[in-house]
PDB file of C-alpha atoms in Angstrom:
ATOM      1  CA  MET A  24      -6.938   5.540 -14.968  1.00  0.00           C
ATOM      2  CA  ILE A  25      -4.204   7.748 -16.326  1.00  0.00           C
ATOM      3  CA  VAL A  26      -1.591   5.129 -17.089  1.00  0.00           C
ATOM      4  CA  ARG A  27      -2.132   3.429 -20.426  1.00  0.00           C
ATOM      5  CA  ARG A  28      -0.168   0.264 -21.127  1.00  0.00           C
ATOM      6  CA  TYR A  29      -0.426  -1.727 -24.280  1.00  0.00           C
ATOM      7  CA  PRO A  30       1.503  -5.033 -24.560  1.00  0.00           C
ATOM      8  CA  ASN A  31       3.550  -5.666 -27.724  1.00  0.00           C
ATOM      9  CA  GLU A  32       5.492  -8.639 -28.797  1.00  0.00           C
ATOM     10  CA  ASP A  33       8.583  -7.629 -26.769  1.00  0.00           C
ATOM     11  CA  ASP A  34       6.657  -6.918 -23.574  1.00  0.00           C
ATOM     12  CA  GLU A  35       7.219  -9.217 -20.562  1.00  0.00           C
ATOM     13  CA  LEU A  36       3.445  -9.954 -20.268  1.00  0.00           C
ATOM     14  CA  ALA A  37       3.263 -10.768 -23.981  1.00  0.00           C
ATOM     15  CA  GLN A  38       6.363 -13.039 -23.665  1.00  0.00           C
ATOM     16  CA  HIS A  39       4.798 -14.773 -20.739  1.00  0.00           C
ATOM     17  CA  LEU A  40       1.494 -15.362 -22.539  1.00  0.00           C
ATOM     18  CA  THR A  41       3.247 -16.647 -25.706  1.00  0.00           C
ATOM     19  CA  ASP A  42       6.091 -18.613 -24.206  1.00  0.00           C
ATOM     20  CA  GLN A  43       4.699 -19.967 -20.937  1.00  0.00           C
ATOM     21  CA  LEU A  44       1.017 -20.320 -21.808  1.00  0.00           C
ATOM     22  CA  ASN A  45       1.521 -20.986 -25.529  1.00  0.00           C
ATOM     23  CA  THR A  46      -1.142 -18.363 -26.544  1.00  0.00           C
ATOM     24  CA  PRO A  47      -0.215 -15.964 -29.302  1.00  0.00           C
ATOM     25  CA  LEU A  48      -1.443 -12.404 -28.812  1.00  0.00           C
ATOM     26  CA  ASP A  49      -3.776 -12.620 -31.832  1.00  0.00           C
ATOM     27  CA  ARG A  50      -5.399 -15.932 -30.780  1.00  0.00           C
ATOM     28  CA  PRO A  51      -8.154 -16.521 -31.634  1.00  0.00           C
ATOM     29  CA  GLU A  52      -7.970 -14.650 -34.968  1.00  0.00           C
ATOM     30  CA  SER A  53     -11.698 -14.238 -35.328  1.00  0.00           C
ATOM     31  CA  GLY A  54     -11.519 -10.554 -34.360  1.00  0.00           C
ATOM     32  CA  GLU A  55     -13.347 -11.114 -31.106  1.00  0.00           C
ATOM     33  CA  LEU A  56     -11.745 -10.975 -27.706  1.00  0.00           C
ATOM     34  CA  ASN A  57      -8.302 -12.400 -28.020  1.00  0.00           C
ATOM     35  CA  THR A  58      -5.209 -12.921 -25.858  1.00  0.00           C
ATOM     36  CA  GLY A  59      -3.943  -9.459 -26.742  1.00  0.00           C
ATOM     37  CA  HIS A  60      -7.134  -7.847 -25.520  1.00  0.00           C
ATOM     38  CA  ILE A  61      -6.949  -9.886 -22.274  1.00  0.00           C
ATOM     39  CA  ALA A  62      -3.353  -8.823 -21.783  1.00  0.00           C
ATOM     40  CA  SER A  63      -4.416  -5.161 -22.191  1.00  0.00           C
ATOM     41  CA  ILE A  64      -7.169  -5.659 -19.683  1.00  0.00           C
ATOM     42  CA  ALA A  65      -4.755  -7.338 -17.241  1.00  0.00           C
ATOM     43  CA  ALA A  66      -2.199  -4.549 -17.634  1.00  0.00           C
ATOM     44  CA  ALA A  67      -4.792  -1.838 -17.051  1.00  0.00           C
ATOM     45  CA  THR A  68      -6.133  -3.632 -13.997  1.00  0.00           C
ATOM     46  CA  ALA A  69      -2.700  -4.051 -12.652  1.00  0.00           C
ATOM     47  CA  CYS A  70      -1.963  -0.334 -13.077  1.00  0.00           C
ATOM     48  CA  ASP A  71      -5.160   0.814 -11.471  1.00  0.00           C
ATOM     49  CA  VAL A  72      -5.989  -1.663  -8.737  1.00  0.00           C
ATOM     50  CA  ALA A  73      -2.819  -3.452  -7.652  1.00  0.00           C
ATOM     51  CA  TYR A  74      -1.285  -0.119  -6.590  1.00  0.00           C
ATOM     52  CA  ASP A  75      -3.824   0.395  -3.764  1.00  0.00           C
ATOM     53  CA  GLN A  76      -4.208  -3.301  -2.915  1.00  0.00           C
ATOM     54  CA  ALA A  77      -0.455  -3.820  -2.695  1.00  0.00           C
ATOM     55  CA  ALA A  78      -0.018  -0.831  -0.460  1.00  0.00           C
ATOM     56  CA  ASN A  79      -2.842  -2.044   1.815  1.00  0.00           C
ATOM     57  CA  GLY A  80      -1.274  -5.516   1.884  1.00  0.00           C
ATOM     58  CA  HIS A  81       2.059  -4.043   2.721  1.00  0.00           C
ATOM     59  CA  LEU A  82       0.541  -2.125   5.635  1.00  0.00           C
ATOM     60  CA  VAL A  83      -0.828  -5.361   6.965  1.00  0.00           C
ATOM     61  CA  ASP A  84       2.547  -6.992   6.522  1.00  0.00           C
ATOM     62  CA  LEU A  85       4.216  -4.182   8.509  1.00  0.00           C
ATOM     63  CA  PHE A  86       1.809  -4.691  11.430  1.00  0.00           C
ATOM     64  CA  ALA A  87       2.188  -8.453  11.160  1.00  0.00           C
ATOM     65  CA  ALA A  88       5.959  -8.013  11.829  1.00  0.00           C
ATOM     66  CA  LEU A  89       5.092  -6.502  15.208  1.00  0.00           C
ATOM     67  CA  PRO A  90       4.206  -8.498  18.393  1.00  0.00           C
ATOM     68  CA  LEU A  91       0.617  -9.761  18.289  1.00  0.00           C
ATOM     69  CA  PRO A  92      -1.879  -8.167  20.659  1.00  0.00           C
ATOM     70  CA  GLY A  93      -3.050 -10.414  23.403  1.00  0.00           C
ATOM     71  CA  THR A  94       0.219 -12.198  23.707  1.00  0.00           C
ATOM     72  CA  PRO A  95       2.620 -11.416  26.665  1.00  0.00           C
ATOM     73  CA  GLU A  96       5.182  -9.956  24.193  1.00  0.00           C
ATOM     74  CA  GLY A  97       2.368  -8.078  22.494  1.00  0.00           C
ATOM     75  CA  ARG A  98       0.994  -6.576  25.680  1.00  0.00           C
ATOM     76  CA  GLU A  99       4.449  -5.355  26.703  1.00  0.00           C
ATOM     77  CA  PHE A 100       5.216  -4.008  23.166  1.00  0.00           C
ATOM     78  CA  TRP A 101       1.940  -2.156  22.779  1.00  0.00           C
ATOM     79  CA  ALA A 102       2.115  -0.685  26.223  1.00  0.00           C
ATOM     80  CA  SER A 103       5.671   0.533  25.488  1.00  0.00           C
ATOM     81  CA  LEU A 104       4.568   1.942  22.115  1.00  0.00           C
ATOM     82  CA  GLY A 105       1.714   3.783  23.859  1.00  0.00           C
ATOM     83  CA  GLU A 106       4.166   5.317  26.359  1.00  0.00           C
ATOM     84  CA  ALA A 107       6.718   6.267  23.640  1.00  0.00           C
ATOM     85  CA  GLY A 108       4.097   7.685  21.232  1.00  0.00           C
ATOM     86  CA  GLY A 109       1.910   9.378  23.711  1.00  0.00           C
ATOM     87  CA  GLN A 110      -1.451  10.589  22.420  1.00  0.00           C
ATOM     88  CA  ALA A 111      -0.478   9.833  18.816  1.00  0.00           C
ATOM     89  CA  ALA A 112      -0.211   6.085  19.545  1.00  0.00           C
ATOM     90  CA  TRP A 113      -3.986   5.983  20.228  1.00  0.00           C
ATOM     91  CA  ASN A 114      -4.456   5.973  16.471  1.00  0.00           C
ATOM     92  CA  ILE A 115      -2.975   2.465  16.096  1.00  0.00           C
ATOM     93  CA  VAL A 116      -2.834   0.709  19.509  1.00  0.00           C
ATOM     94  CA  PRO A 117      -5.114  -2.318  19.639  1.00  0.00           C
ATOM     95  CA  ALA A 118      -6.869  -1.122  22.812  1.00  0.00           C
ATOM     96  CA  ASN A 119      -8.287   1.805  20.717  1.00  0.00           C
ATOM     97  CA  ALA A 120      -8.266   0.414  17.221  1.00  0.00           C
ATOM     98  CA  GLY A 121      -9.710  -2.931  18.324  1.00  0.00           C
ATOM     99  CA  GLY A 122     -10.578  -5.967  16.302  1.00  0.00           C
ATOM    100  CA  PRO A 123     -12.210  -4.077  13.410  1.00  0.00           C
ATOM    101  CA  PHE A 124      -8.870  -2.398  12.585  1.00  0.00           C
ATOM    102  CA  PHE A 125      -7.977  -4.905   9.842  1.00  0.00           C
ATOM    103  CA  ASP A 126     -11.599  -5.748   9.102  1.00  0.00           C
ATOM    104  CA  TYR A 127     -11.921  -2.373   7.416  1.00  0.00           C
ATOM    105  CA  LEU A 128      -9.822  -3.792   4.542  1.00  0.00           C
ATOM    106  CA  LEU A 129     -12.168  -6.781   4.133  1.00  0.00           C
ATOM    107  CA  ASN A 130     -15.159  -4.379   4.018  1.00  0.00           C
ATOM    108  CA  GLY A 131     -13.668  -2.150   1.411  1.00  0.00           C
ATOM    109  CA  ASN A 132     -12.600   0.684   3.660  1.00  0.00           C
ATOM    110  CA  GLU A 133      -8.949   0.731   2.624  1.00  0.00           C
ATOM    111  CA  GLY A 134      -8.467   4.339   3.846  1.00  0.00           C
ATOM    112  CA  GLY A 135      -9.429   3.496   7.483  1.00  0.00           C
ATOM    113  CA  ILE A 136      -6.056   1.975   8.377  1.00  0.00           C
ATOM    114  CA  ALA A 137      -4.079   4.347   6.204  1.00  0.00           C
ATOM    115  CA  PHE A 138      -5.683   7.380   7.808  1.00  0.00           C
ATOM    116  CA  ARG A 139      -4.937   6.074  11.287  1.00  0.00           C
ATOM    117  CA  VAL A 140      -1.286   5.354  10.379  1.00  0.00           C
ATOM    118  CA  LEU A 141      -0.772   8.780   8.801  1.00  0.00           C
ATOM    119  CA  SER A 142      -2.400  10.425  11.862  1.00  0.00           C
ATOM    120  CA  PHE A 143      -0.097   8.448  14.169  1.00  0.00           C
ATOM    121  CA  VAL A 144       3.061   9.333  12.319  1.00  0.00           C
ATOM    122  CA  GLY A 145       2.000  12.873  11.662  1.00  0.00           C
ATOM    123  CA  GLU A 146       1.274  13.548  15.305  1.00  0.00           C
ATOM    124  CA  LEU A 147       4.742  12.416  16.460  1.00  0.00           C
ATOM    125  CA  ASP A 148       7.317  15.131  17.246  1.00  0.00           C
ATOM    126  CA  ASP A 149      10.970  14.339  16.676  1.00  0.00           C
ATOM    127  CA  GLU A 150      11.597  13.199  20.256  1.00  0.00           C
ATOM    128  CA  ARG A 151       8.522  10.833  20.297  1.00  0.00           C
ATOM    129  CA  ARG A 152       9.313   9.540  16.831  1.00  0.00           C
ATOM    130  CA  ALA A 153      12.747   8.518  17.937  1.00  0.00           C
ATOM    131  CA  ALA A 154      11.278   6.818  21.045  1.00  0.00           C
ATOM    132  CA  VAL A 155       8.714   4.977  18.955  1.00  0.00           C
ATOM    133  CA  ALA A 156      11.410   3.920  16.459  1.00  0.00           C
ATOM    134  CA  GLU A 157      13.346   2.451  19.377  1.00  0.00           C
ATOM    135  CA  VAL A 158      10.383   0.504  20.647  1.00  0.00           C
ATOM    136  CA  ILE A 159       9.462  -0.896  17.161  1.00  0.00           C
ATOM    137  CA  GLY A 160      13.148  -1.586  16.417  1.00  0.00           C
ATOM    138  CA  ASP A 161      13.612  -3.493  19.705  1.00  0.00           C
ATOM    139  CA  ALA A 162      10.624  -5.671  18.639  1.00  0.00           C
ATOM    140  CA  LEU A 163      12.137  -6.265  15.153  1.00  0.00           C
ATOM    141  CA  LYS A 164      15.788  -6.755  16.015  1.00  0.00           C
ATOM    142  CA  ASP A 165      15.597 -10.490  16.565  1.00  0.00           C
ATOM    143  CA  THR A 166      13.727 -11.168  13.379  1.00  0.00           C
ATOM    144  CA  PHE A 167      15.639  -8.941  10.987  1.00  0.00           C
ATOM    145  CA  VAL A 168      19.397  -8.768  10.550  1.00  0.00           C
ATOM    146  CA  GLY A 169      21.036  -5.459   9.732  1.00  0.00           C
ATOM    147  CA  GLY A 170      21.187  -2.119  11.455  1.00  0.00           C
ATOM    148  CA  GLY A 171      20.418  -1.461  15.088  1.00  0.00           C
ATOM    149  CA  ALA A 172      17.061  -1.392  16.728  1.00  0.00           C
ATOM    150  CA  ARG A 173      16.527   2.360  16.200  1.00  0.00           C
ATOM    151  CA  TYR A 174      17.418   2.047  12.496  1.00  0.00           C
ATOM    152  CA  LEU A 175      14.943  -0.821  11.983  1.00  0.00           C
ATOM    153  CA  GLY A 176      12.289   1.195  13.807  1.00  0.00           C
ATOM    154  CA  LYS A 177      12.942   4.152  11.567  1.00  0.00           C
ATOM    155  CA  LEU A 178      12.622   1.957   8.501  1.00  0.00           C
ATOM    156  CA  TRP A 179       9.281   0.561   9.764  1.00  0.00           C
ATOM    157  CA  LEU A 180       7.908   4.073  10.410  1.00  0.00           C
ATOM    158  CA  ARG A 181       9.031   5.345   7.119  1.00  0.00           C
ATOM    159  CA  ASP A 182       7.637   2.368   5.256  1.00  0.00           C
ATOM    160  CA  ALA A 183       4.357   2.577   7.129  1.00  0.00           C
ATOM    161  CA  GLU A 184       4.012   6.273   6.423  1.00  0.00           C
ATOM    162  CA  ASN A 185       4.782   5.836   2.745  1.00  0.00           C
ATOM    163  CA  SER A 186       2.503   2.812   2.303  1.00  0.00           C
ATOM    164  CA  ALA A 187      -0.328   4.665   4.055  1.00  0.00           C
ATOM    165  CA  TRP A 188       0.211   7.639   1.759  1.00  0.00           C
ATOM    166  CA  HIS A 189      -0.027   5.315  -1.307  1.00  0.00           C
ATOM    167  CA  VAL A 190      -3.393   3.972  -0.043  1.00  0.00           C
ATOM    168  CA  MET A 191      -4.825   7.509   0.550  1.00  0.00           C
ATOM    169  CA  LEU A 192      -3.545   8.560  -2.842  1.00  0.00           C
ATOM    170  CA  ALA A 193      -5.076   5.571  -4.578  1.00  0.00           C
ATOM    171  CA  SER A 194      -8.299   6.116  -2.633  1.00  0.00           C
ATOM    172  CA  ARG A 195      -8.474   9.633  -3.974  1.00  0.00           C
ATOM    173  CA  ARG A 196      -7.993   8.285  -7.568  1.00  0.00           C
ATOM    174  CA  LYS A 197     -11.003   5.940  -7.140  1.00  0.00           C
ATOM    175  CA  GLN A 198     -13.216   9.036  -6.767  1.00  0.00           C
ATOM    176  CA  GLU A 199     -11.995  10.586 -10.005  1.00  0.00           C
ATOM    177  CA  THR A 200     -14.343  10.655 -12.965  1.00  0.00           C
ATOM    178  CA  ARG A 201     -13.528  10.376 -16.687  1.00  0.00           C
ATOM    179  CA  GLU A 202     -13.976  14.151 -16.836  1.00  0.00           C
ATOM    180  CA  ASP A 203     -11.451  14.611 -14.037  1.00  0.00           C
ATOM    181  CA  ARG A 204      -8.910  12.559 -15.914  1.00  0.00           C
ATOM    182  CA  GLU A 205      -9.484  14.290 -19.174  1.00  0.00           C
ATOM    183  CA  ARG A 206      -9.169  17.659 -17.418  1.00  0.00           C
ATOM    184  CA  PHE A 207      -5.895  16.530 -15.920  1.00  0.00           C
ATOM    185  CA  LEU A 208      -4.510  15.335 -19.341  1.00  0.00           C
ATOM    186  CA  ASP A 209      -5.664  18.489 -21.133  1.00  0.00           C
ATOM    187  CA  ALA A 210      -4.135  20.761 -18.444  1.00  0.00           C
ATOM    188  CA  TRP A 211      -0.822  19.023 -18.700  1.00  0.00           C
ATOM    189  CA  GLY A 212      -0.968  18.653 -22.443  1.00  0.00           C
ATOM    190  CA  ASN A 213      -1.572  22.417 -22.820  1.00  0.00           C
ATOM    191  CA  ALA A 214       0.867  23.538 -20.162  1.00  0.00           C
TER     192      ALA A 214
END
């Protein structure tokens, strides 16, 4: 983890711990593990883990906003998306992705969905991307207020692409070693 965050008395986490939970940062004062240490651990964990888990959760939320496979609306939507997206759509359509699509997350393969989403979006030319945005936007327009169908579809695609990139980037970071991080910090420190 490259990000280092240390809570101090003015920090929001420290204020929460002291005000809401009534636990001063130096409690217990015995020099062993105290609330301040736990706050540091929580902050480090949030910096390192939540980034990837939040992006994965957001990808799931994006798909949850679309019509469900196996329903009449879902069958129509996914068929339309397949037509609009052409070969690229095979990366994400339920007929190809199948039930295990979201099981990957449960089994610790966070990059599986992200890779498929990036492949899908990356293989769309401008014409197909506009057609896919229209199909997605049509499915979202009754649920979300603001903008037309095409605009909502563009937002969905942009958000899915960005979230998938965050997952892939975080997955790469998980493979880094302490030496990799030290080499990175040294290189930038000596630049």
